[in-house]
């Protein structure tokens, strides 16, 4: 996947002075005039922006690490034709604020090979794990062959990490014939086991898109909530809402303690984007759900963004600066697919009508309201205009298609989804049409159910042209076991003629893109509150190149 923008070198973290990072954060704070000097200082303190000279901190002799530091596994992400980002985080004591390594830096070696026995090593090197970044390690491994699979691992002291398997994208501009992707979202640890990830780890896919809610801020009790542990007692530190950098870091450690989550990361490269719960439920830009002081919420958002980057296979370009991070980005898979990965939380207008289910009206339809922000909207439409890809794929978070929740003319809609930002959606639809964005495919998370929509030119006119397809991947665990037909199933299916499929169980989406069509399989498990459930395909659809619309198969 060729990454547009500014992919950073693997040495970027080591070469970027932290006082420059602090200056960038300070400039951002100056733009937000409602932030006092005290709030700015709190932001710097809360996110542990290091002081000048922090990189001169003492180095820990890795031979002294007596417990396995690779408890959180390995991951890879954002593959390009000649490089891929590999990640790990050292944490011999993952449920402690410092991961058990204190404030010393640690040297870590890495290697990339053609075989899982690491006989044919093609790239290797060393990196430093800094306490300022929670001892996370990321290496942008360059000089790799396009369209190839690789194995990777890390080593420090006497410890060797599990091996991960990853791959590079095809050569830029090549006429690649197919791509198999998966999409997942919404993995509330306290709602169930990650059985879905266990099955996905064994799927033959090229890349996994995580569409948000990787983490939930809510408290997790000593029994793991719906997991109902009888042989494990989780520490009380998790039985509170996450608000600080230490809270978010340890919550990622809890999630990554799950073996199925570690397995799926080790099996496939990921492309990640966030939704709300990685920070706080239904927040909008600098406004939280409870109407708190925006200055205080931005401190929390900065901590959440920092921890997200530390715990995901993201390049240096995505490193947050205070409460800001450049997460939307563009990736390519030869000429087969262009992926425009969106961020629909950081720049959005506050939800209309108090974020309640509401009939659309003047407030929600105000053209000034935006889900993407102006810059991201222009970037997306310009990207379609310049696309040479057969498939234009938009991985994002909240339901894009109209979703009427009642029968009758005055049906309520979600003000947190694109229905609450209809002018913004309308501009994107017009932009896609004007750009000739053929074979438009939207991938969606958030709602804890599987949907398949035909994207209509006019959602209120069933006879209007179909412009594309939206596929919602359901959740990994959020919502607990769910049901094939939720209580509102009949209403939704009758109220939305463009809704072709609706299933309320847990699972993931598998899509194969080809030169003639795309096939979508909705993979479902019957339960997540008990481990070990089997996986099956609940429904499959095909959409043909040049002929938008879903056909069951």
Coordinates of C-alpha atoms in Angstrom, one line a residue:
X1 CA 0.0 0.0 0.0
X2 CA 1.7 3.2 -1.1
X3 CA 1.1 5.7 1.6
X4 CA 0.5 9.3 0.4
X5 CA 1.7 12.1 2.6
X6 CA 4.9 11.8 4.7
X7 CA 5.9 8.3 5.7
X8 CA 8.6 8.8 8.4
X9 CA 12.0 7.0 8.5
X10 CA 12.5 4.4 11.1
X11 CA 14.9 6.6 13.0
X12 CA 12.3 9.5 13.3
X13 CA 11.6 8.9 17.0
X14 CA 15.3 8.8 17.9
X15 CA 16.1 12.0 15.9
X16 CA 13.2 14.2 16.9
X17 CA 14.1 16.4 19.9
X18 CA 11.4 16.4 22.6
X19 CA 11.6 20.1 23.1
X20 CA 10.4 20.5 19.5
X21 CA 7.4 18.3 20.3
X22 CA 6.7 20.5 23.3
X23 CA 6.9 23.6 21.2
X24 CA 4.4 22.1 18.7
X25 CA 2.0 21.3 21.5
X26 CA 2.4 24.8 22.9
X27 CA 1.6 26.3 19.4
X28 CA -1.5 24.2 19.3
X29 CA -2.6 25.3 22.8
X30 CA -2.1 29.0 21.8
X31 CA -4.6 28.5 19.0
X32 CA -7.2 27.3 21.5
X33 CA -7.6 30.5 23.4
X34 CA -9.9 29.1 26.0
X35 CA -7.0 27.1 27.4
X36 CA -5.3 28.9 30.4
X37 CA -1.6 28.7 31.1
X38 CA -2.4 26.3 33.9
X39 CA -4.3 24.0 31.5
X40 CA -1.5 24.1 29.1
X41 CA 1.0 23.1 31.8
X42 CA -1.4 20.4 32.9
X43 CA -1.5 19.1 29.4
X44 CA 2.2 18.9 29.1
X45 CA 2.5 17.2 32.5
X46 CA -0.4 14.7 31.9
X47 CA 1.0 13.5 28.6
X48 CA 4.5 13.3 30.0
X49 CA 6.1 15.5 27.3
X50 CA 9.7 14.9 28.1
X51 CA 12.1 17.7 29.2
X52 CA 15.1 18.8 27.2
X53 CA 17.8 16.1 27.3
X54 CA 15.4 13.2 28.1
X55 CA 17.0 11.0 25.5
X56 CA 20.2 11.1 27.6
X57 CA 18.4 9.0 30.3
X58 CA 20.3 6.0 31.5
X59 CA 20.1 2.7 29.6
X60 CA 19.0 -0.5 31.3
X61 CA 21.2 -3.5 30.9
X62 CA 18.7 -5.8 29.1
X63 CA 20.4 -8.8 30.6
X64 CA 18.9 -7.8 33.9
X65 CA 15.3 -8.2 32.7
X66 CA 14.2 -11.3 34.6
X67 CA 10.6 -11.6 33.3
X68 CA 9.3 -11.9 29.8
X69 CA 9.1 -8.3 28.4
X70 CA 7.0 -9.3 25.3
X71 CA 3.8 -9.9 27.2
X72 CA 1.8 -7.7 24.8
X73 CA 2.9 -9.5 21.7
X74 CA 3.9 -8.0 18.3
X75 CA 2.0 -6.3 15.5
X76 CA 2.6 -4.9 12.0
X77 CA 0.7 -2.2 10.0
X78 CA 0.2 0.0 7.0
X79 CA 2.2 -2.1 4.5
X80 CA 3.7 -0.2 1.6
X81 CA 5.3 -1.8 -1.6
X82 CA 8.8 -1.6 -0.1
X83 CA 8.2 -1.4 3.7
X84 CA 6.0 -2.3 6.6
X85 CA 5.8 -1.0 10.2
X86 CA 6.6 -3.5 12.9
X87 CA 5.7 -3.0 16.6
X88 CA 6.1 -4.3 20.1
X89 CA 6.0 -2.9 23.6
X90 CA 8.2 -4.1 26.4
X91 CA 6.2 -4.7 29.6
X92 CA 7.4 -7.5 32.0
X93 CA 4.8 -6.2 34.5
X94 CA 2.0 -5.0 32.1
X95 CA -0.5 -4.1 34.8
X96 CA 1.9 -1.6 36.4
X97 CA 2.0 2.0 35.3
X98 CA 5.6 1.8 34.0
X99 CA 5.3 -1.8 32.7
X100 CA 7.9 -2.9 35.2
X101 CA 10.8 -1.2 33.4
X102 CA 11.0 2.1 35.3
X103 CA 12.3 5.2 33.5
X104 CA 15.3 3.7 31.8
X105 CA 15.6 3.1 28.0
X106 CA 16.1 -0.4 26.7
X107 CA 17.9 -1.5 23.5
X108 CA 15.9 -4.0 21.4
X109 CA 17.1 -5.8 18.3
X110 CA 14.8 -6.8 15.5
X111 CA 14.9 -9.0 12.4
X112 CA 12.8 -9.7 9.3
X113 CA 13.1 -13.0 7.5
X114 CA 11.6 -14.9 4.5
X115 CA 10.9 -17.9 6.7
X116 CA 9.5 -18.5 10.2
X117 CA 12.7 -20.2 11.3
X118 CA 14.6 -17.0 10.6
X119 CA 17.3 -18.7 8.6
X120 CA 16.8 -16.3 5.6
X121 CA 17.1 -12.9 7.4
X122 CA 16.8 -10.0 5.0
X123 CA 16.7 -7.0 7.3
X124 CA 17.8 -6.5 10.9
X125 CA 18.8 -3.7 13.3
X126 CA 18.4 -2.2 16.8
X127 CA 16.0 0.3 18.2
X128 CA 15.6 1.9 21.6
X129 CA 12.5 1.5 23.8
X130 CA 12.0 4.8 25.6
X131 CA 10.0 5.2 28.8
X132 CA 8.4 8.4 27.4
X133 CA 6.7 6.2 24.9
X134 CA 5.8 3.4 27.4
X135 CA 8.7 1.4 26.1
X136 CA 7.0 0.8 22.7
X137 CA 9.1 0.0 19.7
X138 CA 8.3 0.6 16.1
X139 CA 10.5 0.1 13.1
X140 CA 9.6 1.2 9.6
X141 CA 11.4 -1.7 7.8
X142 CA 12.4 -0.5 4.4
X143 CA 14.0 -2.1 1.3
X144 CA 11.6 -5.0 1.2
X145 CA 10.2 -6.7 -2.0
X146 CA 6.7 -5.7 -3.1
X147 CA 3.9 -8.3 -2.8
X148 CA 5.9 -10.5 -0.5
X149 CA 5.3 -12.2 2.9
X150 CA 7.8 -11.8 5.8
X151 CA 8.3 -12.9 9.3
X152 CA 9.6 -10.6 12.1
X153 CA 10.5 -10.7 15.7
X154 CA 12.3 -8.8 18.4
X155 CA 14.9 -9.6 21.0
X156 CA 16.2 -7.9 24.2
X157 CA 18.5 -9.5 26.7
X158 CA 17.8 -13.2 26.7
X159 CA 14.2 -12.8 25.7
X160 CA 12.8 -13.4 22.2
X161 CA 9.4 -12.2 21.1
X162 CA 6.8 -14.3 19.4
X163 CA 7.2 -14.2 15.6
X164 CA 4.7 -12.2 13.5
X165 CA 3.8 -12.6 9.9
X166 CA 3.3 -9.7 7.6
X167 CA 3.4 -8.7 4.0
X168 CA 4.1 -5.8 1.7
X169 CA 1.8 -4.2 -0.8
X170 CA 2.0 -4.9 -4.6
X171 CA 4.2 -2.6 -6.7
X172 CA 2.8 0.8 -7.1
X173 CA 0.7 1.1 -10.2
X174 CA 0.6 -2.7 -10.8
X175 CA -2.6 -4.4 -12.1
X176 CA -3.0 -6.6 -9.1
X177 CA -5.9 -9.1 -9.6
X178 CA -7.2 -9.6 -6.0
X179 CA -7.0 -8.6 -2.4
X180 CA -8.6 -10.3 0.6
X181 CA -9.3 -8.0 3.6
X182 CA -11.1 -8.2 6.8
X183 CA -12.7 -5.5 8.9
X184 CA -13.3 -5.6 12.7
X185 CA -14.5 -3.1 15.3
X186 CA -15.7 -2.6 18.9
X187 CA -14.0 -5.0 21.2
X188 CA -15.2 -4.2 24.7
X189 CA -13.1 -6.5 26.9
X190 CA -15.8 -6.7 29.6
X191 CA -18.5 -7.8 27.1
X192 CA -16.9 -11.1 26.2
X193 CA -14.1 -13.2 24.8
X194 CA -12.2 -12.4 21.6
X195 CA -13.3 -15.6 19.9
X196 CA -13.8 -13.6 16.7
X197 CA -10.1 -12.6 16.7
X198 CA -9.1 -16.3 17.2
X199 CA -11.0 -17.3 14.1
X200 CA -9.7 -14.2 12.1
X201 CA -6.1 -15.1 13.0
X202 CA -6.6 -18.4 11.0
X203 CA -8.2 -16.7 8.0
X204 CA -6.2 -16.2 4.7
X205 CA -6.4 -12.4 4.4
X206 CA -3.9 -9.9 3.3
X207 CA -4.7 -7.1 5.7
X208 CA -7.1 -6.3 8.6
X209 CA -8.8 -3.0 9.0
X210 CA -9.7 -2.1 12.6
X211 CA -12.5 0.5 12.4
X212 CA -12.5 1.8 16.0
X213 CA -13.3 1.1 19.6
X214 CA -10.2 -0.9 20.0
X215 CA -10.4 0.1 23.7
X216 CA -13.3 1.0 26.0
X217 CA -12.9 3.5 28.7
X218 CA -15.4 1.9 31.0
X219 CA -14.5 0.1 34.2
X220 CA -13.7 -3.6 34.1
X221 CA -14.4 -5.5 37.4
X222 CA -12.2 -8.2 38.9
X223 CA -14.1 -11.0 37.0
X224 CA -13.7 -9.4 33.6
X225 CA -17.3 -8.4 33.3
X226 CA -19.3 -10.8 31.1
X227 CA -16.2 -13.0 30.8
X228 CA -17.0 -14.1 34.4
X229 CA -13.5 -15.2 35.3
X230 CA -13.3 -17.8 38.1
X231 CA -9.6 -18.5 37.9
X232 CA -8.4 -14.9 37.4
X233 CA -8.8 -11.8 39.6
X234 CA -8.1 -8.6 37.7
X235 CA -6.4 -5.8 39.6
X236 CA -8.7 -3.1 41.0
X237 CA -6.8 -0.5 38.9
X238 CA -9.1 -1.5 36.0
X239 CA -12.3 -1.0 37.9
X240 CA -12.6 2.6 37.0
X241 CA -13.0 4.8 34.0
X242 CA -9.8 5.7 32.1
X243 CA -8.9 9.4 32.3
X244 CA -5.1 9.6 32.6
X245 CA -2.2 8.5 30.5
X246 CA -1.3 5.7 33.0
X247 CA -4.9 4.6 32.9
X248 CA -5.0 4.3 29.1
X249 CA -1.7 2.6 28.9
X250 CA -2.7 -0.1 31.4
X251 CA -6.0 -0.6 29.8
X252 CA -4.3 -1.4 26.5
X253 CA -2.1 -3.8 28.4
X254 CA -5.3 -5.5 29.7
X255 CA -6.8 -5.8 26.2
X256 CA -3.5 -7.1 24.7
X257 CA -3.3 -9.7 27.5
X258 CA -5.9 -11.6 25.6
X259 CA -4.2 -14.4 23.6
X260 CA -6.6 -14.1 20.6
X261 CA -6.0 -10.4 20.2
X262 CA -2.2 -11.1 20.2
X263 CA -2.7 -13.9 17.8
X264 CA -4.6 -11.9 15.2
X265 CA -2.0 -9.1 15.3
X266 CA 0.8 -11.6 14.8
X267 CA -1.0 -13.2 11.9
X268 CA -1.9 -10.2 9.7
X269 CA -0.8 -6.6 9.2
X270 CA -3.4 -4.1 10.5
X271 CA -4.6 -0.7 9.3
X272 CA -6.1 1.1 12.3
X273 CA -8.3 4.1 13.0
X274 CA -10.1 5.2 16.1
X275 CA -13.7 6.0 17.0
X276 CA -14.9 7.4 20.3
X277 CA -14.2 4.8 23.1
X278 CA -10.4 5.0 22.7
X279 CA -11.0 8.4 24.4
X280 CA -14.6 8.8 25.7
X281 CA -18.0 7.9 24.5
X282 CA -19.5 10.0 21.7
X283 CA -17.1 12.9 22.1
X284 CA -17.0 15.4 19.3
X285 CA -13.7 17.2 18.7
X286 CA -13.0 19.1 22.0
X287 CA -16.4 18.4 23.6
X288 CA -17.0 15.3 25.7
X289 CA -20.3 13.5 26.5
X290 CA -20.8 15.2 29.8
X291 CA -20.2 18.8 28.8
X292 CA -17.0 19.1 30.8
X293 CA -14.6 22.1 30.6
X294 CA -13.0 21.7 27.1
X295 CA -9.6 22.6 28.5
X296 CA -9.8 19.6 30.8
X297 CA -11.2 17.3 28.2
X298 CA -8.3 18.1 25.8
X299 CA -5.9 17.0 28.5
X300 CA -7.7 13.7 28.6
X301 CA -7.8 13.5 24.8
X302 CA -4.1 14.1 24.6
X303 CA -3.5 11.3 27.0
X304 CA -5.8 8.9 25.1
X305 CA -4.3 9.8 21.7
X306 CA -0.7 9.3 23.1
X307 CA -1.6 5.9 24.5
X308 CA -3.3 4.9 21.2
X309 CA -0.2 5.6 19.2
X310 CA 2.1 3.9 21.7
X311 CA 0.0 0.7 21.4
X312 CA -0.7 0.5 17.7
X313 CA 1.5 -0.3 14.6
X314 CA 1.5 3.3 13.4
X315 CA 4.3 5.3 11.8
X316 CA 5.9 8.4 13.2
X317 CA 3.6 10.6 11.1
X318 CA 0.7 9.6 13.4
X319 CA 2.6 10.6 16.6
X320 CA 0.2 13.0 18.4
X321 CA 1.2 16.5 19.3
X322 CA -0.6 17.2 22.4
X323 CA -4.4 16.6 21.7
X324 CA -3.9 16.5 17.9
X325 CA -2.9 13.6 15.7
X326 CA -2.9 13.1 11.9
X327 CA -4.7 9.8 11.6
X328 CA -6.6 10.1 8.3
X329 CA -4.4 8.8 5.5
X330 CA -4.4 7.1 2.1
X331 CA -3.1 3.7 1.1
X332 CA -3.0 1.9 -2.2
X333 CA -3.0 -1.8 -3.3
X334 CA -1.6 -1.4 -6.8
X335 CA -4.3 -0.1 -9.1
X336 CA -6.9 -2.5 -7.6
X337 CA -7.8 -0.4 -4.5
X338 CA -7.4 3.0 -3.0
X339 CA -8.1 3.2 0.8
X340 CA -9.1 6.5 2.3
X341 CA -9.0 5.9 6.0
X342 CA -11.1 8.5 7.9
X343 CA -11.1 10.0 11.3
X344 CA -14.7 11.0 12.2
X345 CA -14.1 12.1 15.8
X346 CA -11.3 14.6 16.0
X347 CA -12.8 17.3 13.8
X348 CA -16.6 16.8 14.0
X349 CA -19.2 19.4 15.1
X350 CA -21.0 18.6 18.3
X351 CA -24.0 16.2 17.8
X352 CA -27.3 17.9 17.0
X353 CA -30.3 17.9 19.3
X354 CA -28.3 16.9 22.4
X355 CA -27.1 13.7 20.7
X356 CA -30.5 12.1 21.0
X357 CA -32.4 10.0 18.4
X358 CA -34.2 12.7 16.5
X359 CA -36.0 13.5 13.3
X360 CA -33.6 15.4 11.0
X361 CA -34.2 19.1 11.1
X362 CA -32.6 22.6 10.8
X363 CA -30.0 21.9 13.4
X364 CA -28.8 18.6 12.0
X365 CA -29.0 19.8 8.4
X366 CA -27.0 23.0 8.9
X367 CA -24.5 23.1 6.1
X368 CA -21.9 24.4 8.5
X369 CA -21.9 21.2 10.5
X370 CA -19.3 18.6 9.6
X371 CA -18.3 15.1 10.6
X372 CA -15.0 15.2 8.9
X373 CA -13.9 18.8 9.2
X374 CA -13.2 20.9 6.1
X375 CA -9.6 19.8 5.5
X376 CA -10.4 16.1 5.6
X377 CA -13.4 16.6 3.4
X378 CA -11.4 18.4 0.7
X379 CA -8.6 15.8 1.0
X380 CA -11.1 12.9 0.5
X381 CA -12.8 14.5 -2.5
X382 CA -9.5 15.5 -4.1
X383 CA -8.3 12.0 -3.5
X384 CA -11.2 10.5 -5.4
X385 CA -10.6 13.0 -8.3
X386 CA -7.0 11.8 -8.6
X387 CA -7.7 8.1 -8.0
X388 CA -6.6 5.6 -10.6
X389 CA -7.9 2.6 -8.6
X390 CA -10.6 0.2 -9.7
X391 CA -12.1 0.2 -6.1
X392 CA -12.4 3.3 -4.0
X393 CA -12.7 2.0 -0.4
X394 CA -13.5 4.3 2.5
X395 CA -12.8 2.6 5.9
X396 CA -14.4 4.8 8.6
X397 CA -16.4 4.5 11.8
X398 CA -20.1 5.5 11.9
X399 CA -23.1 4.5 9.7
X400 CA -22.9 6.4 6.4
X401 CA -26.2 5.4 4.8
X402 CA -29.5 6.7 6.0
X403 CA -30.9 4.6 8.8
X404 CA -34.5 5.3 9.7
X405 CA -35.3 3.9 13.1
X406 CA -39.1 4.2 12.9
X407 CA -41.8 3.6 10.3
X408 CA -43.6 6.7 9.0
X409 CA -42.6 10.1 7.7
X410 CA -41.2 11.4 11.1
X411 CA -38.7 8.6 11.6
X412 CA -35.9 9.3 14.1
X413 CA -32.2 8.9 13.1
X414 CA -28.9 8.8 15.0
X415 CA -27.4 12.2 15.4
X416 CA -24.0 10.6 16.1
X417 CA -23.9 9.0 12.7
X418 CA -23.8 10.6 9.2
X419 CA -27.6 11.1 9.5
X420 CA -26.8 13.9 11.9
X421 CA -24.5 15.5 9.4
X422 CA -26.5 15.2 6.2
X423 CA -25.0 18.2 4.4
X424 CA -21.5 16.8 4.9
X425 CA -22.7 13.5 3.6
X426 CA -24.4 15.2 0.6
X427 CA -21.1 17.0 -0.3
X428 CA -19.3 13.7 -0.2
X429 CA -21.9 12.0 -2.4
X430 CA -21.7 14.9 -4.9
X431 CA -17.9 14.8 -4.8
X432 CA -17.8 11.0 -5.5
X433 CA -20.2 11.5 -8.4
X434 CA -18.2 14.4 -9.8
X435 CA -14.9 12.6 -9.5
X436 CA -16.3 9.5 -11.1
X437 CA -15.3 7.5 -8.1
X438 CA -16.3 4.1 -9.5
X439 CA -17.0 1.0 -7.4
X440 CA -17.3 3.0 -4.1
X441 CA -17.1 0.8 -1.0
X442 CA -17.6 2.1 2.5
X443 CA -16.5 0.0 5.5
X444 CA -18.1 0.8 8.8
X445 CA -17.9 -0.1 12.5
X446 CA -19.5 1.4 15.6
X447 CA -23.0 -0.1 15.8
X448 CA -22.3 -3.7 17.0
X449 CA -24.4 -5.2 14.2
X450 CA -23.7 -6.3 10.7
X451 CA -25.4 -4.3 7.9
X452 CA -25.2 -4.3 4.1
X453 CA -26.5 -1.1 2.4
X454 CA -26.9 0.0 -1.1
X455 CA -25.7 3.7 -1.1
X456 CA -28.4 5.6 -2.9
X457 CA -28.1 9.0 -4.7
X458 CA -31.3 9.9 -2.8
X459 CA -32.1 7.7 0.2
X460 CA -35.7 8.8 0.3
X461 CA -36.3 7.7 -3.3
X462 CA -35.9 3.9 -3.6
X463 CA -35.7 4.2 -7.4
X464 CA -32.8 6.6 -7.3
X465 CA -29.4 5.3 -8.6
X466 CA -27.2 3.2 -6.4
X467 CA -23.8 4.8 -6.1
X468 CA -21.9 2.3 -4.0
X469 CA -22.0 -0.2 -1.2
X470 CA -21.7 0.1 2.6
X471 CA -20.7 -2.9 4.7
X472 CA -20.8 -2.8 8.5
X473 CA -18.6 -5.4 10.2
X474 CA -20.5 -5.8 13.5
X475 CA -18.5 -6.1 16.7
X476 CA -15.8 -8.4 18.1
X477 CA -17.3 -8.4 21.6
X478 CA -19.3 -5.2 22.3
X479 CA -23.0 -5.9 22.9
X480 CA -22.2 -9.4 24.3
X481 CA -23.7 -12.4 22.4
X482 CA -26.4 -10.5 20.5
X483 CA -29.1 -12.1 18.4
X484 CA -29.6 -12.9 14.7
X485 CA -32.7 -10.7 14.6
X486 CA -32.7 -8.0 17.3
X487 CA -36.0 -6.6 18.5
X488 CA -35.9 -3.7 15.9
X489 CA -35.0 -6.0 13.0
X490 CA -38.4 -5.9 11.3
X491 CA -38.8 -2.2 11.7
X492 CA -35.4 -1.4 10.3
X493 CA -35.8 -3.7 7.3
X494 CA -39.2 -2.2 6.4
X495 CA -38.1 1.4 7.1
X496 CA -34.9 1.3 5.0
X497 CA -35.4 -0.2 1.5
X498 CA -31.7 0.1 0.8
X499 CA -30.8 -2.0 3.8
X500 CA -30.1 -5.5 2.3
X501 CA -28.9 -7.4 5.4
X502 CA -29.0 -7.0 9.2
X503 CA -27.6 -9.4 11.8
X504 CA -27.1 -8.7 15.5
X505 CA -24.5 -11.3 16.4
X506 CA -20.7 -10.8 16.9
X507 CA -18.2 -11.4 14.1
X508 CA -16.1 -9.8 11.4
X509 CA -16.4 -8.9 7.7
X510 CA -14.3 -10.6 5.0
X511 CA -14.1 -9.0 1.6
X512 CA -12.4 -10.2 -1.6
X513 CA -11.8 -7.5 -4.1
X514 CA -11.3 -8.6 -7.7
X515 CA -11.2 -7.1 -11.2
X516 CA -14.7 -8.2 -11.9
X517 CA -16.5 -8.0 -8.6
X518 CA -16.2 -7.8 -4.8
X519 CA -17.5 -10.6 -2.6
X520 CA -18.4 -9.9 1.1
X521 CA -18.9 -12.6 3.7
X522 CA -20.4 -11.8 7.1
X523 CA -18.6 -14.2 9.5
X524 CA -20.6 -14.7 12.7
X525 CA -20.1 -16.5 16.1
X526 CA -23.1 -17.5 18.2
X527 CA -21.6 -16.4 21.5
X528 CA -18.7 -14.5 23.1
X529 CA -19.7 -14.7 26.8
X530 CA -18.3 -18.2 26.8
X531 CA -15.1 -19.1 24.9
X532 CA -14.7 -21.4 22.0
X533 CA -17.7 -20.7 19.8
X534 CA -17.5 -21.8 16.2
X535 CA -17.6 -19.4 13.2
X536 CA -19.9 -19.5 10.3
X537 CA -21.0 -17.3 7.3
X538 CA -24.3 -15.7 8.0
X539 CA -24.7 -14.2 4.5
X540 CA -22.6 -13.4 1.4
X541 CA -23.1 -10.7 -1.3
X542 CA -21.5 -9.7 -4.5
X543 CA -21.2 -6.3 -6.1
X544 CA -20.1 -6.2 -9.7
X545 CA -17.6 -3.8 -11.1
X546 CA -19.4 -0.9 -12.9
X547 CA -22.8 -2.0 -11.5
X548 CA -23.2 -0.8 -7.9
X549 CA -25.6 -2.7 -5.7
X550 CA -25.6 -5.9 -3.7
X551 CA -26.6 -9.3 -4.9
X552 CA -27.0 -12.2 -2.4
X553 CA -25.0 -15.4 -3.2

